Amino acid sequence: MSWLQTLRVALRALARNKMRSFLTTLGMVIGVCAVIAMVAIGDGAKARVEQAFASMGSNMLIVLPGTTTAGGAMGGFGSQPTLTWDDLKAIQTEVPAVRWAAPALRANAQVLSEDQNWTTSVSGTTPDYFRIRSWALGQGSSIGESDVDGGTKVAVLGQTVVDKLFGPGANPVGQVIRVKNVPFNVVGVLTKKGQSPMGQDYDDGIFIPVSTFQQKIQGGLKNYLAGPMIVSATSAGTTDRAQRQIEALLRDRHRLQPGSDDDFSIRNLSELAAAQQEGTRTLTTLLAAIAAVSLLVGGIGIMNIMLVSVTERTREIGVRMAVGAKAGDIRLQFLVEALSLAVAGGFIGIALGMGLAWRLAASFGWPVLFRPDVIVVAVAFSGVIGVGFGLYPAHKASQLDPIQALRFE
Amino acid sequence: MEHHPMEHDPEERGSTPLIRLEDVAKTYRMGDVEVHALRGVTLSIERGEFTAVMGASGSGKSTLMNILGCLDRPTRGRYLLEGKEVSRFSADRLAEVRNRTVGFVFQNFNLLSRTSALENVELPLLYAGVPTAERHRRAIEALARVGLGDRADHHPNQMSGGQQQRVAIARALVNQPQVILADEPTGNLDSRTSTEVMALFQELGRAGITVVLVTHEPDISEYAARIVVTRDGRILSDQRRTPKRAERSPWEPVAVGEVAP
Ligand SMILES: Nc1ncnc2c1ncn2[C@@H]1O[C@H](COP(=O)(O)OP(=O)(O)O)[C@@H](O)[C@H]1O
Ligand SMILES: [Mg+2]
C-alpha cells in the first residue's frame, strides 16, 4: 500500500472519531504550545536583561571609594572619599586593560525650565562617560573636553527630563535650564534607553561637565572625587584583568600593606550581567523542562488512546489481515495515525504558542523572539513523540493473530 | 494416514490439484488441555470444483477452512496450494496468498462498518497495491457482478444481511482468486436470501472459480457437486454428485465488461 493510501486510511480512521482525536491531540497541543511559549518567554527575558546591561555599559567596572568593614559586609561605599583625581588619571593612562575611565559624581537637584520643574539626578562627568555606557545622542551634541577644561555651563538631558520640562517630543537644544539657580545651556539629548536591570530609569537624569559640577552643584574636596568612577575594559574578555590591574594599581598608589583591606571597591558589571543571565538561563531551562514534561504527557496520551483504538478495532485489523494486509501494513497504519495526531497537535500548538508568546511579550514589554529552530525542533519532536509512543500500540496491532482478531467481540 | 474408500486420488489423474492437504492436524492448547480440532485430514480439491463441507458443530470445519484460507497454519502435515507448500510460508507470504489466491467469506460478513460497500470491496486491492482508478473500476465491477452495482456508496448498516454477504463475496472475488472459501456463508441469512447467495456461488463456480463452503444445512449442501463430511477432526465421507441448481436470483448479474465506468 502506498504512503498516500496509508495516510488516507489513517486520516479517515481519525475522522471517524473526531472528538476523541481532538482530545488526544490536545495533550500535544498544550505540550508544544508550552514549549514554544516558554522558550519565547525565556528568550524574551534574556534579551531584555541583555538589553538592559547593554545600556548600563559594556565591559563596565565601577570603582567606588570607601572601605569594607572587618566582617566583610559592605559598609557605605562612597561616603568616605579615598579616590583622587590622580588615581583616575593613573587608571586612564597606566592600566593596559582599561579603555576609558570617567568620574560619575552625582547629586539630586531640582531642575527648572521656563515653566516646569523636575527633581532629577545631576551627574558631573567627562565625555568618556557616554562612551563607557555606549549612550548615543538623539539630538544636539555631547559635552566636550573643552567644556570640562573650561567649566562651561552646558547640559545633556535624558529623555524623561525632556518630557517633564519641555513636553514629549520637544527639542530643547539651545534652551536654558536652571539647576540650583545656575543657568545651563542644553546642548544635547540622549536617546531613550529604558530601565536598568534593577528598574531604575536611565533616562531620568542630566549630565554636566565634572568641573562645572564641582564648582556649581557640589563643592567637595579638591583632590578627591566625591563619588565613584566608571571604567570600561578594552573588551568583554579583559574585564576581569582590568579589575585586577586597577586593584593592584590603587593598592600601590594608596600604599596599602599586604593583608590590609582595600580602601575602595570595584564592581564588575559583567559579573552581575552573567549572574543575571545565569538566572534567566535557569528560568528558561526550568520552563523548557516543564514544557517537555507536558509534551511527554501528551505523548503518553496518544499512546493510551492508540492502545484503546487497537483494542476497539481488533476485528477491523483481523478483516484487513484476512484480505491480505501484512503485519507491516497494520503497523504502518497505526503508526501513521499516531504520527498524524502528534504532528497535527504540533502545528496547532505552534500557532497557539506563538500567539501566547506574542501576548505575553506584549504585556511584559519584552521583545518577541520567534526562533525558527525552536519551531522546527517542536515539529520534529512531536513527530518523534508520535512515532515513539505510537510504536508500541502499532506493533501490538501488527502482531495480532488474524483468527483471534476476527473472533474478537 | 487415513484412507477413505470414497476419497478420490488426484494423482491417478496425473494433474496437480489446486488444494492438497496431507495428514493435516491442528491442535489447540488451552493451558494444560490440548484440543485436537483436526486429527489428520487428507484431501484434494481440483480446480473448478464446488465443494461443501458438512459436519456437526465442533467437528473441525472452521479450523479446516482457516487452514485452507491461510488464516492459520497446521500443527502437523502439509498443505499445498497450487502445488506450493504454503504450510511452510512466512506470515507475510501467507498474507500475499490471502490477498491474491484465496477469497474468504465469513458467516458474519466481517465488513468494515462506517465504510462504503465500494471501499470494503476495494480493500484487498489496496493491499495489492492496485492504483486508485483501476481499484475503483474493479471494485465497481465486482459489486455489479453480485448485483450491487447501484449500492456502491451504501454502508453495511444500510444494507440487508443478504446484501452485506454479497458485498463480502464481491470483496472475496475482486482480486480474481483461485478459490473462494466460505465458512457458513448462509448461517446468518433467511432461506430465500440463502438461495440467492448460493445461486451466486454456483455462478462463480460455472465461471471457473473453485468454491469450498461450510454449511450444516442439508438443503444448502445440495447445491454443491461434492460433499465432504467431517467428524471429530477427521473426514468421515467424501462424495460427488450432481448438484441441484439454485433458482435464478432476483437480481440480474451483470456480465464483466458491461460495467466499465
Ligand atoms: N482458537 C481455539 N482455541 C481452542 N480451541 C479451539 C479454537 N478454535 C477451535 N477450537 C476447538 O476446536 C474444535 C473444532 O472447532 P471448529 O473448527 O470451530 O469447529 P466447527 O467449525 O466445525 O464447529 C472445537 O472443539 C473447538 O472448541
Ligand atoms: Mg465453525
XYZ file of C-alpha atoms and ligand atoms in Angstrom:
698
model
C 0.000 0.000 0.000
C 1.374 3.407 -0.924
C 2.254 6.050 1.636
C -0.511 8.305 0.437
C -3.064 5.496 0.774
C -1.815 4.701 4.257
C -2.149 8.349 5.210
C -5.669 8.483 3.764
C -6.737 5.371 5.661
C -5.212 6.794 8.864
C -6.878 10.180 8.496
C -10.239 8.578 7.773
C -9.914 6.432 10.871
C -9.151 9.560 12.911
C -12.019 11.458 11.289
C -14.389 8.683 12.372
C -13.664 9.567 15.990
C -13.339 13.310 15.736
C -13.933 14.153 19.361
C -11.509 11.549 20.582
C -8.877 12.539 18.037
C -9.256 16.137 19.096
C -8.912 15.346 22.785
C -5.909 13.130 22.114
C -4.288 15.892 20.129
C -4.973 18.364 22.903
C -2.163 16.916 25.009
C 0.293 17.531 22.202
C -1.184 20.961 21.514
C -0.660 22.007 25.103
C 2.821 20.492 25.184
C 4.052 22.135 22.012
C 2.284 25.382 22.851
C 4.057 25.350 26.215
C 7.432 24.689 24.617
C 7.050 27.472 22.069
C 5.681 29.961 24.574
C 8.167 29.070 27.307
C 11.182 29.292 25.041
C 9.948 32.583 23.619
C 9.379 33.908 27.143
C 12.780 32.721 28.294
C 14.452 34.245 25.266
C 12.492 37.444 25.692
C 13.549 37.707 29.338
C 17.136 37.040 28.372
C 17.078 39.600 25.581
C 15.514 42.066 28.000
C 18.351 41.536 30.500
C 20.968 41.772 27.789
C 19.406 44.959 26.508
C 19.381 46.405 29.998
C 23.014 45.546 30.586
C 23.961 46.922 27.208
C 22.532 50.299 28.301
C 24.398 50.005 31.572
C 27.631 49.983 29.662
C 29.582 47.276 28.006
C 32.585 45.818 29.818
C 31.964 48.289 32.600
C 33.573 48.404 36.036
C 32.544 50.760 38.812
C 35.255 51.891 41.192
C 33.831 53.086 44.498
C 35.661 54.883 47.270
C 35.397 53.631 50.849
C 36.257 50.597 52.951
C 34.619 47.400 53.861
C 34.029 46.608 57.498
C 36.002 43.917 59.237
C 33.121 41.467 58.914
C 33.294 41.781 55.160
C 29.897 43.397 54.885
C 29.565 46.332 52.586
C 29.902 49.484 54.593
C 28.711 52.696 53.000
C 30.722 52.999 49.847
C 31.186 56.468 48.567
C 30.694 58.014 51.958
C 34.361 58.337 52.550
C 36.378 59.837 49.698
C 39.505 57.815 49.084
C 39.849 58.087 45.308
C 41.811 61.028 43.985
C 41.778 62.707 40.589
C 45.307 61.413 40.183
C 44.005 57.879 40.739
C 41.587 58.422 37.876
C 44.349 59.757 35.650
C 46.563 56.798 36.593
C 43.802 54.333 35.754
C 43.309 56.064 32.411
C 46.970 56.061 31.489
C 48.705 53.245 33.345
C 46.302 50.282 33.132
C 46.635 48.489 29.779
C 43.297 46.665 30.002
C 41.390 49.912 30.558
C 39.974 51.787 27.587
C 38.181 54.700 29.197
C 37.628 55.944 32.722
C 35.322 58.738 33.811
C 34.129 60.272 37.075
C 30.467 59.864 37.926
C 29.658 62.461 40.562
C 26.008 62.641 41.349
C 23.550 64.773 43.208
C 19.807 65.081 43.181
C 18.606 68.541 42.354
C 15.596 70.409 41.154
C 15.873 71.403 37.530
C 13.738 74.192 36.101
C 12.727 75.122 32.614
C 10.821 78.311 31.905
C 7.528 76.951 33.211
C 8.203 73.453 34.614
C 10.348 71.880 37.268
C 11.542 68.349 37.892
C 13.763 66.803 40.527
C 16.264 64.505 38.957
C 19.800 63.252 39.262
C 22.559 65.605 38.101
C 25.778 63.897 37.082
C 29.128 65.586 36.694
C 31.296 63.730 34.274
C 33.535 63.779 31.207
C 32.839 62.869 27.554
C 34.205 59.335 28.123
C 31.214 58.614 30.356
C 28.922 58.312 27.351
C 31.416 56.115 25.523
C 31.740 53.773 28.502
C 27.988 53.419 28.740
C 27.589 53.378 24.959
C 24.928 56.009 25.207
C 24.163 57.808 21.997
C 22.868 61.305 21.472
C 19.480 61.726 19.940
C 19.761 65.422 19.387
C 22.482 68.080 19.600
C 25.968 67.323 20.794
C 27.660 65.878 23.828
C 29.776 67.527 26.487
C 33.220 68.224 25.004
C 36.705 68.123 26.524
C 36.788 71.922 26.288
C 33.609 72.085 28.418
C 35.372 70.041 31.101
C 38.523 72.139 30.881
C 36.649 75.433 30.853
C 33.902 74.542 33.314
C 31.195 75.702 30.910
C 27.553 75.614 31.907
C 26.209 73.110 29.384
C 23.953 70.130 29.972
C 22.961 66.940 28.192
C 19.469 65.756 29.151
C 17.891 62.338 29.447
C 14.621 61.806 27.616
C 12.491 61.672 30.764
C 13.769 65.056 31.848
C 12.981 66.483 28.406
C 9.462 65.068 28.657
C 8.936 66.590 32.097
C 10.431 70.005 31.394
C 9.594 70.602 27.756
C 6.918 68.099 26.951
C 7.157 64.851 24.971
C 8.724 65.198 21.557
C 10.098 68.684 22.144
C 13.614 69.612 21.049
C 15.203 71.509 23.967
C 18.610 72.018 22.339
C 19.508 75.715 22.695
C 17.082 76.234 25.571
C 18.171 77.194 29.059
C 17.514 75.228 32.229
C 18.350 76.202 35.758
C 19.960 73.940 38.347
C 20.388 75.440 41.814
C 19.678 78.760 40.163
C 22.586 78.360 37.770
C 21.569 78.607 34.099
C 22.748 75.813 31.813
C 22.581 75.666 28.053
C 21.025 72.448 26.790
C 23.422 71.134 24.139
C 22.141 67.611 23.619
C 19.551 64.958 24.411
C 20.350 61.272 24.896
C 18.370 58.599 23.078
C 15.837 56.720 25.137
C 17.395 53.767 26.963
C 14.677 52.405 29.194
C 15.138 50.862 32.590
C 18.127 49.326 34.293
C 18.005 45.653 35.315
C 17.058 46.942 38.760
C 14.235 49.043 37.405
C 15.929 52.431 37.576
C 15.069 54.878 34.781
C 18.211 55.583 32.786
C 16.545 58.474 31.031
C 15.822 60.387 34.214
C 18.966 62.495 34.639
C 21.048 65.337 33.312
C 24.765 65.432 32.657
C 27.108 68.369 33.030
C 30.913 68.765 32.877
C 32.537 67.453 36.038
C 34.380 70.743 36.612
C 31.117 72.696 36.466
C 29.547 70.137 38.817
C 32.247 70.722 41.399
C 32.067 74.485 41.095
C 28.320 74.997 40.982
C 26.497 71.934 42.317
C 28.563 70.227 44.978
C 31.744 71.758 46.368
C 33.580 68.752 47.775
C 37.278 68.268 48.233
C 39.843 69.467 45.793
C 41.954 66.352 45.377
C 39.335 63.685 45.975
C 36.410 62.511 43.893
C 33.190 62.865 45.798
C 31.769 59.791 44.123
C 32.552 56.754 42.035
C 34.263 56.447 38.716
C 33.265 54.197 35.905
C 35.759 52.339 33.792
C 35.476 50.274 30.671
C 37.811 47.469 29.793
C 39.206 47.125 26.300
C 36.885 44.182 25.648
C 34.489 41.875 27.421
C 37.280 39.337 27.808
C 39.603 41.771 29.563
C 37.129 42.980 32.182
C 38.473 40.668 34.859
C 42.051 41.575 34.024
C 41.223 45.276 34.131
C 39.664 44.747 37.553
C 42.801 43.032 38.885
C 45.104 45.641 37.372
C 43.097 48.546 38.816
C 43.062 46.823 42.170
C 46.859 46.418 42.116
C 47.390 49.965 40.939
C 45.154 51.519 43.581
C 46.613 49.399 46.374
C 50.041 50.508 45.289
C 49.066 54.181 44.982
C 47.261 54.102 48.329
C 50.250 52.299 49.875
C 48.144 49.531 51.364
C 50.066 46.821 53.198
C 49.576 43.227 52.048
C 46.796 41.723 54.146
C 45.026 45.011 54.815
C 41.613 45.728 53.320
C 41.109 47.747 50.173
C 40.004 51.334 50.759
C 37.984 51.164 47.567
C 35.852 48.605 45.892
C 35.366 47.547 42.319
C 32.112 46.249 40.964
C 32.231 44.202 37.868
C 29.045 44.645 35.873
C 29.801 41.800 33.511
C 29.782 39.517 36.559
C 26.434 40.932 37.517
C 25.214 40.502 33.971
C 26.485 36.941 33.919
C 24.672 36.229 37.171
C 21.501 37.729 35.765
C 21.856 35.751 32.568
C 22.516 32.635 34.556
C 19.247 33.389 36.305
C 17.325 33.741 33.074
C 19.006 30.639 31.699
C 17.896 28.690 34.756
C 14.423 30.093 34.211
C 14.465 29.067 30.553
C 15.706 25.594 31.431
C 13.041 25.222 34.070
C 10.302 26.375 31.731
C 11.607 24.133 28.970
C 11.651 21.198 31.381
C 8.040 21.841 32.364
C 7.140 22.125 28.694
C 8.985 18.918 27.875
C 7.118 17.108 30.635
C 3.808 18.285 29.212
C 4.930 17.057 25.780
C 5.738 13.726 27.353
C 2.295 13.630 28.929
C 0.849 14.444 25.507
C 2.778 11.536 24.045
C 1.544 9.171 26.714
C -1.983 10.373 25.960
C -1.509 9.401 22.342
C -0.155 6.009 23.316
C -3.077 5.458 25.646
C -5.667 6.287 23.016
C -3.858 4.297 20.353
C -3.897 1.263 22.652
C -7.625 1.711 23.211
C -8.066 2.139 19.498
C -6.145 -1.030 18.694
C -8.297 -2.998 21.122
C -11.504 -1.492 19.779
C -10.539 -2.128 16.217
C -9.263 -5.670 16.698
C -11.901 -7.004 14.309
C -11.041 -4.386 11.724
C -7.410 -5.450 11.997
C -8.499 -9.064 11.569
C -10.530 -8.197 8.457
C -7.630 -6.275 6.965
C -5.275 -9.162 7.646
C -7.760 -11.660 6.188
C -7.823 -9.790 2.883
C -4.057 -9.509 2.661
C -2.693 -6.817 4.981
C 0.756 -7.739 6.220
C 1.957 -7.058 9.744
C 3.966 -4.160 8.309
C 0.855 -2.622 6.713
C -1.033 -2.721 10.002
C 1.934 -1.379 11.945
C 2.376 1.464 9.492
C -1.313 2.315 9.571
C -1.398 2.768 13.336
C 1.962 4.469 13.352
C 0.765 6.977 10.787
C -2.369 7.549 12.851
C -0.281 8.301 15.938
C 2.079 10.436 13.900
C -0.799 12.387 12.353
C -2.263 13.072 15.778
C 1.088 14.202 17.145
C 2.065 16.358 14.200
C -1.386 17.932 13.916
C -1.119 18.689 17.637
C 2.347 20.050 16.998
C 1.190 22.502 14.343
C -1.809 23.711 16.344
C 0.490 24.001 19.361
C 2.959 26.122 17.415
C 0.226 28.500 16.298
C -1.180 28.802 19.823
C 2.281 29.001 21.368
C 3.282 31.837 19.066
C 0.070 33.662 19.849
C 0.588 33.166 23.577
C 4.226 34.276 23.429
C 3.199 37.345 21.494
C 0.524 38.252 24.031
C 2.871 37.734 26.984
C 5.698 39.640 25.340
C 3.336 42.493 24.595
C 2.091 42.665 28.167
C 5.595 42.439 29.713
C 7.103 44.823 27.200
C 9.597 42.229 26.086
C 10.889 41.801 22.608
C 9.101 38.955 20.831
C 11.541 36.430 19.574
C 10.488 33.575 17.341
C 13.234 31.181 16.681
C 12.628 29.093 13.581
C 14.865 26.425 15.044
C 12.516 26.029 18.022
C 9.577 25.590 15.652
C 11.452 23.005 13.614
C 12.506 21.239 16.805
C 8.933 21.322 18.127
C 7.551 19.750 14.940
C 10.335 17.198 14.815
C 9.892 16.447 18.498
C 6.147 15.962 18.162
C 6.877 13.646 15.243
C 9.331 11.706 17.348
C 6.756 11.516 20.147
C 4.120 10.314 17.698
C 6.388 7.583 16.387
C 7.857 6.802 19.803
C 4.562 6.452 21.583
C 2.750 5.065 18.547
C 5.260 2.296 18.055
C 4.114 0.047 20.857
C 0.375 0.155 20.038
C 1.153 -0.220 16.325
C 3.407 -3.164 16.994
C 0.773 -4.703 19.202
C -1.789 -4.348 16.426
C 0.535 -5.865 13.837
C 1.224 -8.908 15.969
C -2.424 -9.898 16.280
C -3.352 -13.308 15.014
C -5.899 -12.935 12.194
C -8.172 -15.680 13.528
C -8.150 -14.362 17.088
C -8.695 -10.844 15.798
C -11.693 -11.880 13.694
C -13.227 -13.682 16.663
C -12.789 -10.694 18.951
C -16.067 -9.341 20.275
C -2.760 -41.782 7.316
C -6.427 -42.187 6.868
C -7.651 -43.511 3.568
C -11.318 -43.447 2.926
C -12.606 -45.636 0.138
C -14.716 -42.833 -1.267
C -11.870 -40.372 -1.395
C -10.681 -39.906 -4.891
C -6.995 -39.691 -5.584
C -5.897 -36.850 -7.882
C -2.517 -38.441 -8.536
C -4.333 -41.048 -10.532
C -5.419 -38.350 -12.932
C -1.879 -37.033 -13.242
C -2.516 -33.345 -12.584
C -1.680 -31.141 -9.628
C -4.825 -30.387 -7.609
C -5.474 -26.768 -6.627
C -5.647 -27.776 -2.982
C -3.908 -30.713 -1.387
C -3.935 -31.445 2.324
C -1.712 -34.256 3.537
C -2.363 -35.598 7.005
C -3.125 -32.132 8.319
C -3.688 -31.834 12.061
C -4.393 -28.837 14.241
C -4.084 -28.940 17.994
C -5.071 -26.007 20.168
C -3.519 -25.658 23.545
C -5.641 -24.197 26.303
C -3.473 -24.223 29.368
C -2.873 -27.872 30.136
C -5.660 -29.092 27.875
C -4.989 -29.995 24.266
C -7.885 -29.659 21.846
C -7.469 -31.722 18.702
C -9.508 -29.698 16.222
C -8.145 -31.662 13.255
C -6.642 -35.108 13.644
C -5.132 -35.823 10.257
C -7.021 -34.718 7.182
C -6.002 -35.700 3.698
C -7.976 -34.040 0.950
C -7.524 -32.858 -2.615
C -9.687 -30.322 -4.394
C -9.482 -29.813 -8.132
C -9.772 -26.528 -9.945
C -13.376 -25.531 -10.560
C -14.817 -27.926 -8.019
C -17.761 -26.847 -5.906
C -17.356 -28.493 -2.513
C -19.495 -28.325 0.575
C -18.027 -29.233 3.958
C -20.578 -30.534 6.425
C -20.413 -31.877 9.915
C -21.559 -31.402 13.450
C -20.638 -28.331 15.410
C -17.121 -28.672 16.776
C -16.112 -31.248 14.184
C -13.334 -29.017 12.862
C -14.959 -27.392 9.803
C -13.876 -23.851 10.642
C -10.406 -24.988 11.577
C -10.145 -26.700 8.229
C -11.372 -23.617 6.385
C -8.979 -21.321 8.268
C -6.090 -23.520 7.255
C -7.317 -23.677 3.650
C -7.668 -19.872 3.718
C -4.121 -19.421 5.043
C -5.507 -17.632 8.099
C -3.978 -20.343 10.250
C -1.211 -22.907 9.937
C -1.489 -26.630 10.627
C 0.293 -28.113 13.623
C 1.245 -31.137 11.552
C 1.047 -32.212 7.903
C 1.432 -30.397 4.614
C -0.821 -28.007 2.772
C -0.104 -27.476 -0.902
C -1.933 -24.669 -2.697
C -1.285 -24.507 -6.439
C 1.498 -27.006 -5.762
C 3.258 -24.678 -3.302
C 3.716 -25.779 0.261
C 2.031 -22.825 1.943
C 2.123 -24.535 5.348
C 5.769 -23.510 5.431
C 5.225 -19.921 4.300
C 6.140 -16.918 6.449
C 3.358 -14.712 7.816
C 3.973 -12.128 5.105
C 3.827 -14.658 2.282
C 0.618 -16.076 3.756
C -0.804 -12.556 3.691
C 0.045 -12.412 -0.013
C -1.693 -15.727 -0.601
C -4.775 -14.456 1.244
C -4.639 -11.354 -0.873
C -4.190 -12.930 -4.314
C -5.053 -16.610 -4.309
C -7.943 -17.074 -1.900
C -11.056 -15.090 -1.137
C -12.693 -15.657 2.226
C -16.375 -15.226 3.044
C -17.436 -15.286 6.700
C -20.677 -16.192 8.399
C -20.891 -12.737 9.985
C -19.771 -10.931 6.796
C -16.862 -9.139 8.539
C -17.309 -5.918 6.613
C -15.746 -2.706 7.910
C -18.504 -0.633 9.446
C -18.855 3.033 8.582
C -17.109 2.260 5.334
C -18.894 2.166 1.995
C -19.502 -1.059 0.088
C -17.106 0.181 -2.571
C -14.312 0.767 -0.090
C -14.931 -2.583 1.552
C -14.588 -4.289 -1.806
C -11.511 -2.206 -2.644
C -9.714 -3.373 0.496
C -7.875 -6.381 -0.987
C -6.822 -4.251 -3.974
C -5.500 -1.607 -1.605
C -3.136 -4.133 -0.070
C -2.297 -5.495 -3.515
C -1.068 -2.022 -4.433
C -3.545 -1.539 -7.292
C -3.681 2.114 -8.435
C -6.742 4.134 -7.430
C -8.527 4.340 -10.783
C -8.184 0.642 -11.505
C -9.165 -0.162 -7.953
C -12.421 1.742 -8.333
C -13.152 0.168 -11.676
C -12.554 -3.367 -10.483
C -14.472 -2.867 -7.227
C -17.489 -1.491 -9.064
C -17.241 -4.398 -11.491
C -17.206 -6.894 -8.618
C -20.182 -5.183 -6.989
C -22.051 -5.283 -10.290
C -21.285 -8.983 -10.532
C -23.097 -9.607 -7.245
C -25.952 -7.324 -8.298
C -24.997 -4.359 -6.106
C -23.602 -2.012 -8.740
C -26.027 0.662 -7.606
C -25.213 0.336 -3.896
C -21.523 1.165 -4.078
C -21.742 4.072 -1.660
C -24.057 2.378 0.841
C -22.663 1.462 4.220
C -23.103 -2.044 5.672
C -25.606 -0.805 8.273
C -27.805 0.470 5.432
C -27.974 -2.980 3.865
C -29.817 -6.245 4.460
C -27.899 -9.326 5.557
C -28.078 -10.797 2.065
C -26.749 -7.591 0.549
C -23.959 -7.441 3.106
C -22.963 -11.006 2.294
C -22.964 -10.153 -1.393
C -20.622 -7.236 -0.666
C -18.392 -9.690 1.204
C -18.494 -12.044 -1.799
C -17.596 -9.145 -4.096
C -14.672 -8.406 -1.805
C -13.617 -12.068 -1.926
C -13.617 -12.211 -5.708
C -12.353 -8.726 -6.566
C -8.718 -9.766 -6.754
C -9.549 -12.722 -9.050
C -8.692 -15.514 -6.601
C -8.224 -19.162 -7.495
C -10.547 -20.288 -4.746
C -13.321 -18.815 -2.672
C -13.684 -20.198 0.838
C -16.920 -19.554 2.671
C -17.469 -20.579 6.286
C -21.217 -20.913 6.787
C -21.953 -18.014 4.430
C -25.703 -18.519 4.785
C -25.657 -19.102 8.542
C -26.993 -15.644 9.295
C -29.400 -15.441 6.356
C -33.009 -16.467 5.869
C -33.725 -19.284 3.437
C -34.737 -17.108 0.492
C -31.605 -14.962 0.798
C -29.550 -18.127 1.319
C -30.737 -19.449 -2.016
C -29.791 -16.152 -3.665
C -26.317 -16.341 -2.217
C -25.974 -19.997 -3.261
C -27.010 -19.087 -6.783
C -24.226 -16.540 -6.764
C -21.695 -19.139 -5.616
C -22.884 -21.545 -8.308
C -22.405 -18.847 -10.875
C -18.881 -18.216 -9.699
C -18.313 -21.972 -9.927
C -19.546 -22.002 -13.508
C -17.156 -19.110 -14.206
C -14.334 -21.499 -13.227
C -13.716 -20.371 -9.658
C -13.155 -23.144 -7.129
C -15.610 -22.854 -4.234
C -15.397 -24.524 -0.844
C -18.139 -23.730 1.585
C -19.149 -24.917 5.009
C -22.747 -25.474 5.888
C -24.710 -27.555 8.294
C -27.933 -27.194 6.321
C -28.525 -30.218 4.044
C -30.640 -28.208 1.601
C -27.743 -25.773 1.147
C -25.282 -28.589 0.567
C -27.466 -29.859 -2.249
C -26.146 -27.088 -4.446
C -22.623 -28.486 -4.197
C -21.139 -31.086 -6.529
C -19.062 -32.652 -3.786
C -19.797 -33.110 -0.121
C -17.108 -33.656 2.478
C -18.366 -34.617 5.909
C -16.180 -34.128 8.979
C -16.433 -35.703 12.389
C -14.114 -35.271 15.350
C -11.445 -33.667 13.254
C -11.465 -36.345 10.611
C -13.110 -36.748 7.232
C -15.989 -39.127 7.582
C -17.113 -39.216 3.973
C -16.365 -37.546 0.657
C -18.977 -37.846 -2.104
C -19.522 -36.383 -5.547
C -22.982 -35.984 -7.033
C -24.983 -33.898 -9.399
C -25.858 -30.638 -7.705
C -29.227 -29.077 -7.586
C -29.321 -25.797 -9.411
C -30.154 -22.781 -7.249
C -33.187 -20.912 -8.531
C -32.473 -17.820 -10.533
C -31.616 -14.892 -8.387
C -33.978 -11.924 -8.427
C -31.218 -9.526 -9.411
C -29.692 -9.607 -12.840
C -25.955 -10.229 -12.512
C -24.144 -8.021 -14.972
C -21.534 -9.653 -17.103
C -17.973 -8.490 -16.754
C -17.173 -5.717 -19.202
C -20.640 -4.194 -19.233
C -19.971 -2.013 -16.228
C -16.729 -0.317 -17.098
C -17.179 3.239 -15.842
N -8.701 -20.962 18.986
C -9.100 -22.102 19.566
N -8.626 -22.443 20.754
C -9.008 -23.590 21.354
N -9.851 -24.448 20.824
C -10.379 -24.170 19.620
C -10.027 -22.969 18.936
N -10.695 -22.970 17.757
C -11.429 -24.082 17.724
N -11.239 -24.799 18.844
C -11.818 -26.087 19.135
O -11.568 -26.944 18.064
C -12.679 -27.748 17.781
C -13.123 -27.516 16.355
O -13.634 -26.215 16.226
P -14.168 -25.634 14.867
O -13.169 -25.888 13.815
O -14.530 -24.219 15.100
O -15.456 -26.497 14.626
P -16.713 -26.207 13.708
O -16.448 -25.047 12.859
O -16.878 -27.483 12.952
O -17.870 -26.008 14.623
C -13.764 -27.364 18.790
O -13.719 -28.280 19.846
C -13.324 -26.010 19.255
O -13.724 -25.810 20.598
Mg -17.455 -23.194 12.603
